[in-house]
mmCIF file of C-alpha atoms and ligand atoms in Angstrom:
data_model
loop_
_atom_site.group_PDB
_atom_site.id
_atom_site.type_symbol
_atom_site.label_atom_id
_atom_site.label_comp_id
_atom_site.label_asym_id
_atom_site.label_seq_id
_atom_site.Cartn_x
_atom_site.Cartn_y
_atom_site.Cartn_z
ATOM 1 C CA UNK J 1292 12.419 120.305 -12.560
ATOM 2 C CA UNK J 1293 14.480 121.601 -9.511
ATOM 3 C CA UNK J 1294 11.630 123.818 -8.018
ATOM 4 C CA UNK J 1295 9.858 120.806 -7.815
ATOM 5 C CA UNK J 1296 11.929 118.391 -6.419
ATOM 6 C CA UNK J 1297 12.481 121.239 -3.827
ATOM 7 C CA UNK J 1298 8.535 121.509 -3.449
ATOM 8 C CA UNK J 1299 8.484 117.687 -3.388
ATOM 9 C CA UNK J 1300 10.970 117.567 -0.525
ATOM 10 C CA UNK J 1301 9.383 120.120 2.034
ATOM 11 C CA UNK J 1302 5.820 118.264 1.547
ATOM 12 C CA UNK J 1303 7.098 114.705 2.016
ATOM 13 C CA UNK J 1304 9.163 116.308 5.287
ATOM 14 C CA UNK J 1305 5.801 117.332 6.352
ATOM 15 C CA UNK J 1306 3.733 114.564 5.899
ATOM 16 C CA UNK J 1307 6.312 111.991 7.813
ATOM 17 C CA UNK J 1308 6.205 114.080 10.539
ATOM 18 C CA UNK J 1309 2.475 113.421 10.550
ATOM 19 C CA UNK J 1310 2.502 109.475 10.513
ATOM 20 C CA UNK J 1311 1.544 108.501 13.708
ATOM 21 C CA UNK J 1312 2.215 104.540 13.172
ATOM 22 C CA UNK J 1313 3.857 102.221 10.928
ATOM 23 C CA UNK J 1314 0.966 101.591 9.024
ATOM 24 C CA UNK J 1315 1.078 104.956 8.277
ATOM 25 C CA UNK J 1316 4.759 105.206 7.824
ATOM 26 C CA UNK J 1317 4.601 102.128 5.530
ATOM 27 C CA UNK J 1318 2.054 104.323 2.944
ATOM 28 C CA UNK J 1319 4.082 107.367 3.312
ATOM 29 C CA UNK J 1320 6.912 105.039 2.003
ATOM 30 C CA UNK J 1321 4.414 103.981 -1.030
ATOM 31 C CA UNK J 1322 3.495 107.384 -1.538
ATOM 32 C CA UNK J 1323 7.650 108.868 -2.341
ATOM 33 C CA UNK J 1324 9.213 105.543 -2.864
ATOM 34 C CA UNK J 1325 7.446 103.020 -4.517
ATOM 35 C CA UNK J 1326 7.427 102.734 -8.296
ATOM 36 C CA UNK J 1327 4.436 104.784 -8.448
ATOM 37 C CA UNK J 1328 6.182 106.915 -6.185
ATOM 38 C CA UNK J 1329 6.217 111.259 -6.375
ATOM 39 C CA UNK J 1330 9.821 111.279 -5.522
ATOM 40 C CA UNK J 1331 10.557 107.592 -9.024
ATOM 41 C CA UNK J 1332 8.522 109.612 -11.348
ATOM 42 C CA UNK J 1333 10.080 112.650 -10.732
ATOM 43 C CA UNK J 1334 13.864 110.889 -10.936
ATOM 44 C CA UNK J 1335 12.487 108.884 -13.927
ATOM 45 C CA UNK J 1336 11.503 112.004 -15.758
ATOM 46 C CA UNK J 1337 15.868 113.029 -15.608
ATOM 47 C CA UNK J 1338 15.181 111.706 -19.627
ATOM 48 C CA UNK J 1339 12.790 114.944 -20.299
ATOM 49 C CA UNK J 1340 15.389 117.095 -19.335
ATOM 50 C CA UNK J 1341 18.385 119.101 -22.387
ATOM 51 C CA UNK J 1342 21.168 116.820 -21.257
ATOM 52 C CA UNK J 1343 23.184 119.673 -19.998
ATOM 53 C CA UNK J 1344 20.711 120.189 -17.120
ATOM 54 C CA UNK J 1345 20.659 116.423 -16.339
ATOM 55 C CA UNK J 1346 23.698 115.911 -14.038
ATOM 56 C CA UNK J 1347 23.239 119.300 -11.843
ATOM 57 C CA UNK J 1348 19.146 117.849 -11.579
ATOM 58 C CA UNK J 1349 20.445 114.615 -10.720
ATOM 59 C CA UNK J 1350 22.518 115.322 -8.033
ATOM 60 C CA UNK J 1351 19.943 117.276 -6.510
ATOM 61 C CA UNK J 1352 17.683 114.564 -7.112
ATOM 62 C CA UNK J 1353 19.913 112.109 -5.238
ATOM 63 C CA UNK J 1354 20.433 114.473 -2.318
ATOM 64 C CA UNK J 1355 17.472 114.657 -1.499
ATOM 65 C CA UNK J 1356 16.205 111.144 -1.868
ATOM 66 C CA UNK J 1357 18.824 110.988 0.509
ATOM 67 C CA UNK J 1358 17.850 113.224 2.895
ATOM 68 C CA UNK J 1359 14.505 111.447 3.112
ATOM 69 C CA UNK J 1360 15.502 108.741 3.597
ATOM 70 C CA UNK J 1361 17.337 109.008 6.347
ATOM 71 C CA UNK J 1362 14.473 111.160 7.678
ATOM 72 C CA UNK J 1363 12.547 108.201 6.687
ATOM 73 C CA UNK J 1364 14.920 106.140 9.336
ATOM 74 C CA UNK J 1365 14.885 108.913 12.119
ATOM 75 C CA UNK J 1366 11.117 108.567 12.147
ATOM 76 C CA UNK J 1367 10.524 105.168 12.120
ATOM 77 C CA UNK J 1368 13.146 104.872 14.856
ATOM 78 C CA UNK J 1369 11.074 106.680 17.230
ATOM 79 C CA UNK J 1370 7.795 105.041 16.475
ATOM 80 C CA UNK J 1371 9.235 102.524 17.270
ATOM 81 C CA UNK J 1372 10.652 103.696 20.572
ATOM 82 C CA UNK J 1373 6.987 105.064 21.442
ATOM 83 C CA UNK J 1374 5.487 101.957 20.947
ATOM 84 C CA UNK J 1375 7.459 100.436 23.402
ATOM 85 C CA UNK J 1376 7.449 103.241 25.842
ATOM 86 C CA UNK J 1377 3.754 102.708 25.338
ATOM 87 C CA UNK J 1378 3.057 98.696 25.660
ATOM 88 C CA UNK J 1379 5.544 99.204 28.586
ATOM 89 C CA UNK J 1380 2.821 101.734 30.532
ATOM 90 C CA UNK J 1381 -0.227 99.147 29.114
ATOM 91 C CA UNK J 1382 1.716 96.231 30.391
ATOM 92 C CA UNK J 1383 2.579 97.648 33.789
ATOM 93 C CA UNK J 1384 3.455 95.561 36.816
ATOM 94 C CA UNK J 1385 2.593 96.052 40.318
ATOM 95 C CA UNK J 1386 5.743 94.531 41.232
ATOM 96 C CA UNK J 1387 4.687 95.381 45.145
ATOM 97 C CA UNK J 1388 1.295 94.089 44.848
ATOM 98 C CA UNK J 1389 0.907 90.013 47.070
ATOM 99 C CA UNK J 1390 1.376 86.499 44.894
ATOM 100 C CA UNK J 1391 -1.228 84.459 44.474
ATOM 101 C CA UNK J 1392 -0.779 82.240 47.082
ATOM 102 C CA UNK J 1393 -0.572 77.729 45.710
ATOM 103 C CA UNK J 1394 -3.029 75.867 47.979
ATOM 104 C CA UNK J 1395 -1.190 72.364 49.233
ATOM 105 C CA UNK J 1396 -2.679 69.911 47.694
ATOM 106 C CA UNK J 1397 -4.137 67.223 49.821
ATOM 107 C CA UNK J 1398 -4.835 63.339 49.249
ATOM 108 C CA UNK J 1399 -8.495 62.430 47.299
ATOM 109 C CA UNK J 1400 -11.662 61.316 49.382
ATOM 110 C CA UNK J 1401 -11.082 57.956 48.183
ATOM 111 C CA UNK J 1402 -7.406 57.399 48.798
ATOM 112 C CA UNK J 1403 -7.974 58.768 52.163
ATOM 113 C CA UNK J 1404 -10.822 56.124 52.400
ATOM 114 C CA UNK J 1405 -8.801 53.279 51.079
ATOM 115 C CA UNK J 1406 -6.190 55.020 53.951
ATOM 116 C CA UNK J 1407 -8.630 54.748 56.697
ATOM 117 C CA UNK J 1408 -9.588 50.586 55.496
ATOM 118 C CA UNK J 1409 -6.134 49.684 55.333
ATOM 119 C CA UNK J 1410 -5.249 50.961 58.829
ATOM 120 C CA UNK J 1411 -7.963 49.088 60.241
ATOM 121 C CA UNK J 1412 -7.782 46.307 59.265
ATOM 122 C CA UNK J 1413 -3.836 46.315 59.217
ATOM 123 C CA UNK J 1414 -4.551 45.869 63.398
ATOM 124 C CA UNK J 1415 -6.983 43.054 62.376
ATOM 125 C CA UNK J 1416 -3.634 41.679 61.059
ATOM 126 C CA UNK J 1417 -4.142 42.209 56.734
ATOM 127 C CA UNK J 1418 -1.541 43.016 54.358
ATOM 128 C CA UNK J 1419 -2.253 44.964 51.668
ATOM 129 C CA UNK J 1420 -1.822 43.295 48.245
ATOM 130 C CA UNK J 1421 -1.162 45.089 44.911
ATOM 131 C CA UNK J 1422 -2.446 43.080 41.862
ATOM 132 C CA UNK J 1423 -2.951 44.635 38.065
ATOM 133 C CA UNK J 1424 -5.713 46.485 36.620
ATOM 134 C CA UNK J 1425 -5.511 44.417 33.051
ATOM 135 C CA UNK J 1426 -5.701 41.059 33.945
ATOM 136 C CA UNK J 1427 -6.920 38.100 31.838
ATOM 137 C CA UNK J 1428 -10.428 36.404 31.125
ATOM 138 C CA UNK J 1429 -9.549 33.759 32.869
ATOM 139 C CA UNK J 1430 -7.756 35.064 36.212
ATOM 140 C CA UNK J 1431 -11.206 37.504 35.936
ATOM 141 C CA UNK J 1432 -14.125 34.409 35.806
ATOM 142 C CA UNK J 1433 -12.438 31.289 34.638
ATOM 143 C CA UNK J 1434 -10.116 30.605 38.006
ATOM 144 C CA UNK J 1435 -13.341 32.050 39.719
ATOM 145 C CA UNK J 1436 -15.235 29.338 39.099
ATOM 146 C CA UNK J 1437 -16.878 31.521 36.077
ATOM 147 C CA UNK J 1438 -15.963 29.529 32.971
ATOM 148 C CA UNK J 1439 -17.277 30.766 29.907
ATOM 149 C CA UNK J 1440 -20.766 30.791 29.155
ATOM 150 C CA UNK J 1441 -21.600 30.527 33.012
ATOM 151 C CA UNK J 1442 -24.443 32.775 33.866
ATOM 152 C CA UNK J 1443 -23.112 35.177 36.247
ATOM 153 C CA UNK J 1444 -20.953 36.500 33.577
ATOM 154 C CA UNK J 1445 -23.914 37.949 32.703
ATOM 155 C CA UNK J 1446 -23.763 39.983 36.105
ATOM 156 C CA UNK J 1447 -20.324 42.195 35.266
ATOM 157 C CA UNK J 1448 -20.272 43.817 31.692
ATOM 158 C CA UNK J 1449 -16.751 43.603 30.801
ATOM 159 C CA UNK J 1450 -14.432 46.269 28.899
ATOM 160 C CA UNK J 1451 -12.804 43.538 26.711
ATOM 161 C CA UNK J 1452 -9.264 44.567 24.916
ATOM 162 C CA UNK J 1453 -8.820 41.563 22.940
ATOM 163 C CA UNK J 1454 -10.893 37.511 22.861
ATOM 164 C CA UNK J 1455 -8.352 37.331 26.698
ATOM 165 C CA UNK J 1456 -7.194 40.167 27.761
ATOM 166 C CA UNK J 1457 -9.587 42.685 30.027
ATOM 167 C CA UNK J 1458 -10.149 45.697 32.228
ATOM 168 C CA UNK J 1459 -10.702 43.556 35.334
ATOM 169 C CA UNK J 1460 -14.603 43.733 36.667
ATOM 170 C CA UNK J 1461 -13.600 43.183 40.395
ATOM 171 C CA UNK J 1462 -10.550 42.902 42.977
ATOM 172 C CA UNK J 1463 -11.240 39.447 43.202
ATOM 173 C CA UNK J 1464 -8.812 38.028 40.326
ATOM 174 C CA UNK J 1465 -6.242 38.933 43.269
ATOM 175 C CA UNK J 1466 -7.258 36.589 45.336
ATOM 176 C CA UNK J 1467 -5.680 33.515 42.964
ATOM 177 C CA UNK J 1468 -2.389 35.596 42.246
ATOM 178 C CA UNK J 1469 -1.670 35.910 46.323
ATOM 179 C CA UNK J 1470 -2.894 32.673 46.839
ATOM 180 C CA UNK J 1471 -0.632 31.223 44.063
ATOM 181 C CA UNK J 1472 2.403 33.224 45.694
ATOM 182 C CA UNK J 1473 2.140 32.352 49.268
ATOM 183 C CA UNK J 1474 0.988 28.829 49.462
ATOM 184 C CA UNK J 1475 1.681 27.033 51.637
ATOM 185 C CA UNK J 1476 1.336 29.881 53.680
ATOM 186 C CA UNK J 1477 -1.695 31.358 55.295
ATOM 187 C CA UNK J 1478 -3.064 34.228 54.301
ATOM 188 C CA UNK J 1479 -4.968 37.586 55.733
ATOM 189 C CA UNK J 1480 -4.701 40.173 52.833
ATOM 190 C CA UNK J 1481 -6.670 42.863 51.085
ATOM 191 C CA UNK J 1482 -6.300 43.651 47.827
ATOM 192 C CA UNK J 1483 -7.402 47.274 46.871
ATOM 193 C CA UNK J 1484 -8.399 48.527 43.604
ATOM 194 C CA UNK J 1485 -10.112 49.942 40.561
ATOM 195 C CA UNK J 1486 -12.420 47.951 39.033
ATOM 196 C CA UNK J 1487 -14.122 48.791 35.423
ATOM 197 C CA UNK J 1488 -17.368 47.281 34.246
ATOM 198 C CA UNK J 1489 -18.379 48.320 30.526
ATOM 199 C CA UNK J 1490 -22.061 50.563 31.542
ATOM 200 C CA UNK J 1491 -23.565 53.621 30.943
ATOM 201 C CA UNK J 1492 -21.799 56.588 33.054
ATOM 202 C CA UNK J 1493 -25.260 58.112 34.780
ATOM 203 C CA UNK J 1494 -25.299 59.686 38.462
ATOM 204 C CA UNK J 1495 -25.677 56.816 39.686
ATOM 205 C CA UNK J 1496 -22.908 54.529 37.928
ATOM 206 C CA UNK J 1497 -19.491 54.715 36.644
ATOM 207 C CA UNK J 1498 -17.246 52.248 34.365
ATOM 208 C CA UNK J 1499 -14.747 53.034 37.168
ATOM 209 C CA UNK J 1500 -14.537 52.795 40.596
ATOM 210 C CA UNK J 1501 -12.668 51.509 43.698
ATOM 211 C CA UNK J 1502 -13.636 48.021 45.395
ATOM 212 C CA UNK J 1503 -11.455 46.933 48.420
ATOM 213 C CA UNK J 1504 -11.434 42.668 48.726
ATOM 214 C CA UNK J 1505 -10.675 40.518 51.751
ATOM 215 C CA UNK J 1506 -8.850 37.219 51.866
ATOM 216 C CA UNK J 1507 -7.834 34.596 54.651
ATOM 217 C CA UNK J 1508 -7.062 31.175 53.863
ATOM 218 C CA UNK J 1509 -6.546 28.964 56.661
ATOM 219 C CA UNK J 1510 -6.402 25.529 58.422
ATOM 220 C CA UNK J 1511 -9.578 26.136 60.589
ATOM 221 C CA UNK J 1512 -11.541 29.525 59.389
ATOM 222 C CA UNK J 1513 -15.053 29.802 59.628
ATOM 223 C CA UNK J 1514 -18.168 32.281 59.289
ATOM 224 C CA UNK J 1515 -17.817 33.347 62.367
ATOM 225 C CA UNK J 1516 -14.230 34.631 61.899
ATOM 226 C CA UNK J 1517 -15.885 36.138 58.703
ATOM 227 C CA UNK J 1518 -19.014 37.935 60.637
ATOM 228 C CA UNK J 1519 -16.455 39.117 63.370
ATOM 229 C CA UNK J 1520 -13.837 40.475 60.936
ATOM 230 C CA UNK J 1521 -16.179 42.609 59.207
ATOM 231 C CA UNK J 1522 -18.306 43.632 62.271
ATOM 232 C CA UNK J 1523 -15.209 44.972 63.977
ATOM 233 C CA UNK J 1524 -14.742 46.700 60.669
ATOM 234 C CA UNK J 1525 -17.894 48.506 61.020
ATOM 235 C CA UNK J 1526 -17.324 49.517 64.532
ATOM 236 C CA UNK J 1527 -13.467 51.203 64.472
ATOM 237 C CA UNK J 1528 -14.859 52.443 60.899
ATOM 238 C CA UNK J 1529 -18.234 53.999 62.243
ATOM 239 C CA UNK J 1530 -18.664 53.338 66.454
ATOM 240 C CA UNK J 1531 -18.677 50.560 68.797
ATOM 241 C CA UNK J 1532 -22.123 49.956 68.405
ATOM 242 C CA UNK J 1533 -23.010 49.291 65.557
ATOM 243 C CA UNK J 1534 -24.455 46.182 64.582
ATOM 244 C CA UNK J 1535 -24.439 43.780 61.350
ATOM 245 C CA UNK J 1536 -26.865 42.338 59.978
ATOM 246 C CA UNK J 1537 -26.285 38.594 57.499
ATOM 247 C CA UNK J 1538 -28.998 38.057 54.759
ATOM 248 C CA UNK J 1539 -27.270 34.922 52.080
ATOM 249 C CA UNK J 1540 -26.517 35.918 49.388
ATOM 250 C CA UNK J 1541 -25.328 34.185 45.599
ATOM 251 C CA UNK J 1542 -21.498 34.883 44.291
ATOM 252 C CA UNK J 1543 -19.749 32.505 42.375
ATOM 253 C CA UNK J 1544 -16.580 32.470 43.612
ATOM 254 C CA UNK J 1545 -18.221 32.013 47.639
ATOM 255 C CA UNK J 1546 -20.053 29.032 49.167
ATOM 256 C CA UNK J 1547 -21.869 30.018 50.784
ATOM 257 C CA UNK J 1548 -22.310 33.482 49.882
ATOM 258 C CA UNK J 1549 -23.812 36.675 52.586
ATOM 259 C CA UNK J 1550 -24.799 39.980 52.776
ATOM 260 C CA UNK J 1551 -23.548 42.281 55.316
ATOM 261 C CA UNK J 1552 -25.701 45.594 56.528
ATOM 262 C CA UNK J 1553 -24.966 47.921 59.223
ATOM 263 C CA UNK J 1554 -27.036 49.156 61.048
ATOM 264 C CA UNK J 1555 -27.848 52.556 59.817
ATOM 265 C CA UNK J 1556 -25.032 55.221 61.189
ATOM 266 C CA UNK J 1557 -27.444 58.532 61.149
ATOM 267 C CA UNK J 1558 -31.131 56.845 62.725
ATOM 268 C CA UNK J 1559 -29.176 53.833 64.134
ATOM 269 C CA UNK J 1560 -31.723 51.770 62.447
ATOM 270 C CA UNK J 1561 -35.128 54.104 62.667
ATOM 271 C CA UNK J 1562 -35.330 54.698 59.433
ATOM 272 C CA UNK J 1563 -33.934 57.868 57.064
ATOM 273 C CA UNK J 1564 -33.296 58.623 53.806
ATOM 274 C CA UNK J 1565 -30.121 58.020 53.991
ATOM 275 C CA UNK J 1566 -30.616 54.646 54.544
ATOM 276 C CA UNK J 1567 -33.876 54.997 52.476
ATOM 277 C CA UNK J 1568 -35.941 54.166 55.400
ATOM 278 C CA UNK J 1569 -34.837 50.934 56.026
ATOM 279 C CA UNK J 1570 -32.365 51.474 58.939
ATOM 280 C CA UNK J 1571 -29.751 49.312 57.096
ATOM 281 C CA UNK J 1572 -26.735 50.282 54.888
ATOM 282 C CA UNK J 1573 -25.246 47.597 52.562
ATOM 283 C CA UNK J 1574 -20.816 47.166 53.618
ATOM 284 C CA UNK J 1575 -20.270 44.473 51.738
ATOM 285 C CA UNK J 1576 -20.180 41.451 49.838
ATOM 286 C CA UNK J 1577 -18.718 37.791 51.581
ATOM 287 C CA UNK J 1578 -18.433 35.140 51.809
ATOM 288 C CA UNK J 1579 -16.262 31.189 52.003
ATOM 289 C CA UNK J 1580 -14.066 30.936 49.742
ATOM 290 C CA UNK J 1581 -15.496 28.636 47.096
ATOM 291 C CA UNK J 1582 -13.353 25.055 46.943
ATOM 292 C CA UNK J 1583 -12.925 25.219 43.140
ATOM 293 C CA UNK J 1584 -11.326 28.876 43.798
ATOM 294 C CA UNK J 1585 -8.948 27.401 46.611
ATOM 295 C CA UNK J 1586 -7.597 24.198 44.099
ATOM 296 C CA UNK J 1587 -7.232 27.263 41.682
ATOM 297 C CA UNK J 1588 -4.755 29.135 43.709
ATOM 298 C CA UNK J 1589 -3.376 26.091 44.869
ATOM 299 C CA UNK J 1590 -4.998 25.408 48.490
ATOM 300 C CA UNK J 1591 -6.243 22.057 48.959
ATOM 301 C CA UNK J 1592 -10.105 22.636 50.097
ATOM 302 C CA UNK J 1593 -10.281 19.358 51.817
ATOM 303 C CA UNK J 1594 -7.341 20.665 54.413
ATOM 304 C CA UNK J 1595 -7.748 24.552 53.515
ATOM 305 C CA UNK J 1596 -10.825 26.808 54.335
ATOM 306 C CA UNK J 1597 -11.085 30.820 53.810
ATOM 307 C CA UNK J 1598 -13.542 33.968 53.853
ATOM 308 C CA UNK J 1599 -13.328 36.742 51.193
ATOM 309 C CA UNK J 1600 -15.353 39.913 51.413
ATOM 310 C CA UNK J 1601 -15.668 43.029 48.897
ATOM 311 C CA UNK J 1602 -16.117 46.246 49.398
ATOM 312 C CA UNK J 1603 -17.463 49.256 47.665
ATOM 313 C CA UNK J 1604 -14.697 52.462 48.923
ATOM 314 C CA UNK J 1605 -16.693 55.660 47.532
ATOM 315 C CA UNK J 1606 -19.655 54.249 48.829
ATOM 316 C CA UNK J 1607 -18.825 55.237 52.086
ATOM 317 C CA UNK J 1608 -17.869 58.756 51.442
ATOM 318 C CA UNK J 1609 -21.209 58.983 49.280
ATOM 319 C CA UNK J 1610 -23.459 58.110 52.214
ATOM 320 C CA UNK J 1611 -21.303 60.374 55.121
ATOM 321 C CA UNK J 1612 -21.725 63.441 52.681
ATOM 322 C CA UNK J 1613 -24.755 62.563 50.702
ATOM 323 C CA UNK J 1614 -22.757 62.704 47.634
ATOM 324 C CA UNK J 1615 -25.845 62.530 44.720
ATOM 325 C CA UNK J 1616 -23.587 62.358 41.352
ATOM 326 C CA UNK J 1617 -20.971 59.622 41.888
ATOM 327 C CA UNK J 1618 -19.208 61.053 38.514
ATOM 328 C CA UNK J 1619 -17.963 63.716 40.735
ATOM 329 C CA UNK J 1620 -15.805 61.259 42.293
ATOM 330 C CA UNK J 1621 -13.205 60.981 38.623
ATOM 331 C CA UNK J 1622 -14.024 64.671 36.895
ATOM 332 C CA UNK J 1623 -11.320 66.383 39.594
ATOM 333 C CA UNK J 1624 -13.820 69.420 39.975
ATOM 334 C CA UNK J 1625 -11.692 71.257 42.791
ATOM 335 C CA UNK J 1626 -14.663 73.112 44.099
ATOM 336 C CA UNK J 1627 -15.755 68.808 44.850
ATOM 337 C CA UNK J 1628 -12.330 67.856 45.620
ATOM 338 C CA UNK J 1629 -11.407 70.820 48.277
ATOM 339 C CA UNK J 1630 -14.212 69.929 50.967
ATOM 340 C CA UNK J 1631 -12.532 66.817 51.709
HETATM 341 ZN ZN1 ZN G 25 -31.066 55.538 58.606
#
């Protein structure tokens, strides 16, 4: 029995040295110390010995057990240390490498366009007035001369939050807000903001986009001021030679209503791909503020008059840079954004 114990110890120590990872180590441990392990089995067989041999064997067996356990602990420690060294080697950092530069951010192309607009209108005496994105149905439609069931409501597919609360479909409800706030002062403001339409998103239409609305209210405001303002805007933005063309149009909240086109900045009216060979680019929908709207804003249309206009903010960038997919404005693709 003692002989078997010696053989077992030698064999165990030898195989321990060959274990090279934690799996093999666990396997070794099971092989000798497990329930059916070699050492466990040998120790259990002490009952087969004659009584007088038992103490000596028990003592020897316990010593072997202790030596093996000590050897096991030491080897496990060595393996862990080796593993740490390997991972250090594997994940070695070259601290002399230069860092990856983090580029400074810049303003979104839409924000840049808006600020250009603001600067031009500020020089003409327009203040910026911000109105909320979430509006009531009454402010977005009713106060702008579109009572429920008015056919013009079909022009805008609307995101309803509930029966009365919506996402504004245009910046025009801000007209009512600023009039009610400023009465009885004359008004000259631009109202920037995002508008929302319940539409299929395609390369040509988004469900959200920016508008810049303009509103002037005073005692002697005529269509001439409106056309002058739009012409001046076009000339400051695109050069002093720009010409404007006015077409009649229809909006429920202006009377009369117009649309303003500018001669194409690329072909100067000759016709090209950018202007779809018409020679003209649309820049704004506009008109004289409807008497109903003035009254809803608190201004007596017998004494006051006004003009209003609305223009796209993405549109000029689309035209200027030949952007063929409006979704790019909202997709946060850095390859797109970095170009501007
Ligand atoms: Zn053109």
